[in-house]
Short mmCIF file of C-alpha atoms and ligand atoms in Angstrom, two decimals:
data_model
loop_
_atom_site.label_atom_id
_atom_site.label_comp_id
_atom_site.label_asym_id
_atom_site.label_seq_id
_atom_site.Cartn_x
_atom_site.Cartn_y
_atom_site.Cartn_z
CA UNK A 129 -12.83 20.92 5.62
CA UNK A 130 -10.48 18.83 7.71
CA UNK A 131 -10.99 15.09 7.86
CA UNK A 132 -12.59 13.59 10.90
CA UNK A 133 -9.73 11.18 10.93
CA UNK A 134 -7.06 10.43 8.37
CA UNK A 135 -6.72 6.72 7.68
CA UNK A 136 -3.03 5.87 7.35
CA UNK A 137 -2.62 2.55 5.61
CA UNK A 138 0.59 0.62 4.88
CA UNK A 139 0.47 -1.71 1.87
CA UNK A 140 2.86 -4.41 2.96
CA UNK A 141 4.18 -7.89 2.19
CA UNK A 142 7.80 -9.04 2.34
CA UNK A 143 7.19 -10.99 -0.83
CA UNK A 144 7.91 -9.06 -4.04
CA UNK A 145 5.66 -9.06 -7.06
CA UNK A 146 2.39 -9.55 -5.19
CA UNK A 147 0.90 -6.23 -6.32
CA UNK A 148 1.80 -3.80 -3.52
CA UNK A 149 2.73 -0.96 -5.84
CA UNK A 150 -0.08 -1.70 -8.30
CA UNK A 151 -2.53 -1.63 -5.40
CA UNK A 152 -1.13 1.55 -3.83
CA UNK A 153 -1.32 3.51 -7.07
CA UNK A 154 -4.66 2.24 -8.40
CA UNK A 155 -6.51 2.00 -5.11
CA UNK A 156 -5.23 5.50 -4.36
CA UNK A 157 -6.49 6.89 -7.66
CA UNK A 158 -9.83 5.09 -7.26
CA UNK A 159 -10.31 6.72 -3.84
CA UNK A 160 -9.33 10.12 -5.27
CA UNK A 161 -11.84 9.71 -8.09
CA UNK A 162 -14.51 8.83 -5.55
CA UNK A 163 -13.93 12.28 -4.05
CA UNK A 164 -11.60 11.41 -1.17
CA UNK A 165 -8.38 13.32 -0.64
CA UNK A 166 -5.45 10.96 -0.90
CA UNK A 167 -1.67 11.01 -0.42
CA UNK A 168 0.57 8.21 -1.68
CA UNK A 169 3.94 7.72 -0.01
CA UNK A 170 6.64 5.57 -1.56
CA UNK A 171 8.72 3.78 1.08
CA UNK A 172 10.28 1.43 -1.46
CA UNK A 173 13.72 2.64 -2.69
CA UNK A 174 12.84 1.26 -6.14
CA UNK A 175 10.65 4.31 -6.50
CA UNK A 176 7.97 2.80 -8.69
CA UNK A 177 5.10 4.84 -7.30
CA UNK A 178 6.62 7.93 -8.90
CA UNK A 179 7.21 6.31 -12.26
CA UNK A 180 3.77 4.66 -12.27
CA UNK A 181 2.27 8.15 -12.03
CA UNK A 182 4.57 9.64 -14.66
CA UNK A 183 7.00 11.37 -12.29
CA UNK A 184 10.74 11.16 -11.90
CA UNK A 185 11.85 9.36 -8.75
CA UNK A 186 14.97 11.51 -8.45
CA UNK A 187 12.81 14.43 -7.25
CA UNK A 188 13.19 15.24 -3.54
CA UNK A 189 11.25 12.62 -1.61
CA UNK A 190 11.04 10.59 1.55
CA UNK A 191 14.81 10.17 1.40
CA UNK A 192 15.14 13.84 2.35
CA UNK A 193 12.41 13.56 4.98
CA UNK A 194 14.09 10.61 6.68
CA UNK A 195 17.75 11.52 6.15
CA UNK A 196 17.61 15.31 6.37
CA UNK A 197 14.43 16.10 8.30
CA UNK A 198 12.77 17.88 5.39
CA UNK A 199 9.06 18.59 5.84
CA UNK A 200 6.59 16.39 3.95
CA UNK A 201 4.58 19.50 3.06
CA UNK A 202 7.61 20.90 1.20
CA UNK A 203 8.14 17.90 -1.06
CA UNK A 204 4.69 16.57 -1.82
CA UNK A 205 3.60 16.79 -5.43
CA UNK A 206 0.09 17.05 -6.79
CA UNK A 207 -0.28 14.11 -9.16
CA UNK A 208 -3.99 14.03 -10.08
CA UNK A 209 -7.20 15.66 -8.80
CA UNK A 210 -7.41 14.86 -5.07
CA UNK A 211 -4.19 12.86 -5.29
CA UNK A 212 -0.77 13.90 -3.96
CA UNK A 213 2.40 11.84 -4.05
CA UNK A 214 5.51 11.84 -1.91
CA UNK A 215 8.11 10.01 -3.97
CA UNK A 216 10.86 7.76 -2.56
CA UNK A 217 13.75 9.83 -3.90
CA UNK A 218 17.07 8.45 -5.09
CA UNK A 219 18.71 8.07 -1.65
CA UNK A 220 16.00 6.27 0.30
CA UNK A 221 18.05 3.10 0.35
CA UNK A 222 20.64 4.82 2.57
CA UNK A 223 18.09 5.10 5.36
CA UNK A 224 17.65 1.33 5.47
CA UNK A 225 21.34 0.98 6.36
CA UNK A 226 21.48 3.82 8.87
CA UNK A 227 23.10 2.73 12.10
CA UNK A 228 22.78 5.97 14.09
CA UNK A 229 19.65 7.34 15.72
CA UNK A 230 18.72 4.46 18.05
CA UNK A 231 15.10 3.46 18.65
CA UNK A 232 13.87 6.85 17.39
CA UNK A 233 14.79 5.83 13.86
CA UNK A 234 11.71 3.64 13.74
CA UNK A 235 9.40 6.57 14.43
CA UNK A 236 10.77 9.07 11.92
CA UNK A 237 7.96 8.70 9.38
CA UNK A 238 5.30 8.87 12.08
CA UNK A 239 6.85 12.10 13.43
CA UNK A 240 7.16 13.60 9.96
CA UNK A 241 3.49 12.82 9.25
CA UNK A 242 2.38 14.31 12.55
CA UNK A 243 4.11 17.58 11.75
CA UNK A 244 2.65 17.75 8.23
CA UNK A 245 -0.78 19.01 7.26
CA UNK A 246 -2.03 15.47 7.49
CA UNK A 247 -5.65 16.32 8.22
CA UNK A 248 -6.16 17.58 4.68
CA UNK A 249 -6.20 13.91 3.63
CA UNK A 250 -8.81 11.21 4.09
CA UNK A 251 -6.35 8.48 3.17
CA UNK A 252 -2.58 8.13 3.24
CA UNK A 253 -1.39 4.97 1.47
CA UNK A 254 2.19 3.87 2.09
CA UNK A 255 3.80 1.55 -0.46
CA UNK A 256 6.33 -0.65 1.38
CA UNK A 257 9.49 -2.40 0.23
CA UNK A 258 9.62 -6.20 0.09
CA UNK A 259 11.62 -6.43 3.33
CA UNK A 260 11.04 -6.07 7.03
CA UNK A 261 13.87 -3.58 7.67
CA UNK A 262 13.82 -0.05 9.01
CA UNK A 263 11.68 1.34 6.18
CA UNK A 264 8.96 -1.23 6.79
CA UNK A 265 9.14 -0.61 10.53
CA UNK A 266 8.65 3.11 9.95
CA UNK A 267 5.63 2.42 7.78
CA UNK A 268 4.11 0.10 10.36
CA UNK A 269 4.61 2.52 13.24
CA UNK A 270 3.03 5.34 11.25
CA UNK A 271 0.06 3.27 10.08
CA UNK A 272 -3.22 2.54 11.78
CA UNK A 273 -4.04 -0.14 9.24
CA UNK A 274 -2.19 -2.69 7.17
CA UNK A 275 -3.29 -4.04 3.80
CA UNK A 276 -1.53 -7.24 2.75
CA UNK A 277 -1.86 -8.16 -0.92
CA UNK A 278 -1.80 -11.92 -1.36
CA UNK A 279 -1.29 -13.11 -4.91
CA UNK A 280 -3.00 -16.18 -6.24
CA UNK A 281 0.00 -18.50 -6.19
CA UNK A 282 0.76 -21.02 -3.52
CA UNK A 283 4.06 -19.52 -2.36
CA UNK A 284 2.30 -16.36 -1.33
CA UNK A 285 0.85 -18.20 1.66
CA UNK A 286 4.29 -18.96 3.06
CA UNK A 287 5.22 -15.46 4.16
CA UNK A 288 1.95 -14.84 5.96
CA UNK A 289 2.74 -16.36 9.34
CA UNK A 290 5.95 -14.38 9.51
CA UNK A 291 3.98 -11.31 8.56
CA UNK A 292 1.68 -11.95 11.52
CA UNK A 293 4.65 -12.17 13.89
CA UNK A 294 5.99 -8.88 12.61
CA UNK A 295 2.59 -7.24 12.99
CA UNK A 296 2.26 -8.44 16.57
CA UNK A 297 5.72 -7.15 17.44
CA UNK A 298 4.99 -3.83 15.75
CA UNK A 299 1.80 -3.39 17.75
CA UNK A 300 3.74 -3.98 20.96
CA UNK A 301 6.45 -1.51 20.02
CA UNK A 302 4.14 1.09 18.50
CA UNK A 303 1.78 0.84 21.45
CA UNK A 304 -1.36 0.90 19.32
CA UNK A 305 -3.53 -1.61 17.49
CA UNK A 306 -2.99 -1.96 13.78
CA UNK A 307 -6.03 -3.05 11.85
CA UNK A 308 -5.33 -5.81 9.39
CA UNK A 309 -6.80 -6.35 5.92
CA UNK A 310 -5.93 -8.81 3.18
CA UNK A 311 -6.64 -8.46 -0.52
CA UNK A 312 -6.44 -11.23 -3.11
CA UNK A 313 -4.39 -10.02 -6.06
CA UNK A 314 -3.34 -11.35 -9.44
CA UNK A 315 -6.19 -13.84 -9.42
CA UNK A 316 -6.52 -16.18 -12.36
CA UNK A 317 -10.14 -16.94 -11.75
CA UNK A 318 -10.53 -20.29 -13.41
CA UNK A 319 -7.44 -21.81 -11.85
CA UNK A 320 -7.84 -24.33 -9.07
CA UNK A 321 -4.75 -23.11 -7.23
CA UNK A 322 -5.99 -19.53 -7.17
CA UNK A 323 -9.28 -20.67 -5.66
CA UNK A 324 -7.41 -22.75 -3.11
CA UNK A 325 -5.26 -19.81 -1.97
CA UNK A 326 -8.32 -17.60 -1.59
CA UNK A 327 -10.11 -20.30 0.42
CA UNK A 328 -7.13 -20.65 2.73
CA UNK A 329 -6.78 -16.97 3.53
CA UNK A 330 -10.54 -16.71 4.12
CA UNK A 331 -10.26 -19.58 6.57
CA UNK A 332 -7.25 -18.20 8.45
CA UNK A 333 -8.28 -14.54 8.42
CA UNK A 334 -12.05 -14.47 8.94
CA UNK A 335 -13.52 -10.99 8.64
CA UNK A 336 -10.24 -9.57 7.36
CA UNK A 337 -10.24 -10.38 3.62
CA UNK A 338 -11.68 -7.71 1.34
CA UNK A 339 -14.72 -8.70 -0.69
CA UNK A 340 -13.15 -7.85 -4.07
CA UNK A 341 -10.47 -10.10 -5.57
CA UNK A 342 -8.19 -8.27 -8.01
CA UNK A 343 -8.02 -10.24 -11.23
CA UNK A 344 -4.89 -10.72 -13.32
CA UNK A 345 -5.42 -8.13 -16.02
CA UNK A 346 -2.99 -7.19 -18.76
CA UNK A 347 -3.92 -3.49 -18.73
CA UNK A 348 -2.83 -3.30 -15.07
CA UNK A 349 0.59 -4.59 -16.06
CA UNK A 350 0.87 -2.25 -19.05
CA UNK A 351 -0.17 1.09 -17.59
CA UNK A 352 2.89 1.85 -15.37
CA UNK A 353 5.19 1.92 -18.40
CA UNK A 354 3.14 4.88 -19.70
CA UNK A 355 3.19 6.67 -16.36
CA UNK A 356 -0.56 6.07 -16.15
CA UNK A 357 -2.87 4.56 -13.60
CA UNK A 358 -5.48 2.10 -14.78
CA UNK A 359 -8.05 4.95 -14.71
CA UNK A 360 -5.90 7.12 -17.00
CA UNK A 361 -5.12 4.19 -19.26
CA UNK A 362 -8.22 1.98 -19.56
CA UNK A 363 -11.01 3.04 -17.30
CA UNK A 364 -13.37 0.33 -18.51
CA UNK A 365 -10.94 -2.58 -18.03
CA UNK A 366 -11.40 -5.38 -15.53
CA UNK A 367 -8.49 -3.89 -13.58
CA UNK A 368 -10.25 -0.52 -13.26
CA UNK A 369 -13.49 -2.24 -12.26
CA UNK A 370 -11.70 -4.26 -9.57
CA UNK A 371 -9.83 -1.34 -8.03
CA UNK A 372 -12.99 0.81 -8.03
CA UNK A 373 -14.71 -1.99 -6.15
CA UNK A 374 -11.77 -2.44 -3.76
CA UNK A 375 -11.98 1.27 -2.93
CA UNK A 376 -15.58 0.71 -1.82
CA UNK A 377 -14.44 -2.24 0.30
CA UNK A 378 -11.93 -0.03 2.06
CA UNK A 379 -14.36 2.86 2.52
CA UNK A 380 -17.10 0.63 3.92
CA UNK A 381 -15.07 -2.12 5.59
CA UNK A 382 -16.68 -4.66 3.26
CA UNK A 383 -15.17 -8.12 3.55
CA UNK A 384 -15.69 -11.44 1.76
CA UNK A 385 -17.61 -12.92 4.67
CA UNK A 386 -19.84 -9.93 5.26
P1 ADP B 698 5.10 -5.45 -5.67
O1 ADP B 698 5.00 -3.98 -5.49
O2 ADP B 698 4.42 -6.24 -4.60
O3 ADP B 698 6.50 -5.93 -5.92
P2 ADP B 698 3.88 -4.91 -8.25
O4 ADP B 698 2.66 -4.13 -7.98
O5 ADP B 698 5.08 -4.16 -8.73
O6 ADP B 698 4.27 -5.81 -7.00
O7 ADP B 698 3.50 -6.05 -9.30
C1 ADP B 698 4.48 -6.94 -9.80
C2 ADP B 698 4.28 -7.10 -11.32
O8 ADP B 698 3.01 -7.69 -11.56
C3 ADP B 698 4.28 -5.79 -12.05
O9 ADP B 698 4.85 -5.99 -13.31
C4 ADP B 698 2.80 -5.45 -12.18
O10 ADP B 698 2.53 -4.66 -13.32
C5 ADP B 698 2.18 -6.83 -12.31
N1 ADP B 698 0.82 -6.90 -11.74
C6 ADP B 698 0.43 -6.59 -10.48
N2 ADP B 698 -0.88 -6.82 -10.31
C7 ADP B 698 -1.35 -7.28 -11.50
C8 ADP B 698 -2.64 -7.71 -11.99
N3 ADP B 698 -3.71 -7.71 -11.20
N4 ADP B 698 -2.72 -8.12 -13.27
C9 ADP B 698 -1.63 -8.15 -14.07
N5 ADP B 698 -0.42 -7.77 -13.68
C10 ADP B 698 -0.25 -7.34 -12.41
MG1 MG B 699 6.50 -2.53 -5.29
#
């Protein structure tokens, strides 16, 4: 049965190391295990979504979609039950530096998604690079929602106001509203600073911060090197528990302030 509406969600933050890829892969697998049909798209030329799932990033991927107009349906790979992946591919970086194509360049991903069999998915999660270049713009134009992982260190607050400017501009250019969510990641629960960061984002983004904070958990850091998600690797770990709970937040729109 076709979805009522596919939720297309970009996982974005210009800061590196905040847990974008970890969240894309593990939130995606949690949703798939809850019975939803999910596609993961890797818009980061580093290609870590592929490797985190045990695939080779030199397979044909979004590089061919964006550079050579290949169809998404022809390159998607089934990664797990209910979970497909569209890898970055080895040439995705070239797209970021493309100077031809004018304003249409920003809408390439959106167009490619529209001409794919998108309605077979409940969720499409797009892992974004830590930059606000053409790849990020494509992700934002294609997405109806944005999830911003905010890690529990003080510096992670600094990029947020710039992120808000970019979002506002993207909404103007894309001509549609983009729903915003924040998720606390890499939380060291007993640390004062971590608590402080969480308090701040709750204050500045009322109604937009997901209920579940993702704790710092060693199994989450280990599993990508085995090509495994946290559910393949340690399904009873704190990391698995947190991402299962975050999936429920996303499904139900559950936030920290109710
Ligand atoms: P980004 O995609 O934003 O650059 P990653 O998801 O790659 O960030 O995470 C950066 C590093 O931190 C990786 O080594 C990852 O395994 C680790 N990491 C991310 N989230 C957690 C967590 N909750 N607990 C422990 N390590 C984490
Ligand atoms: Mg990443």
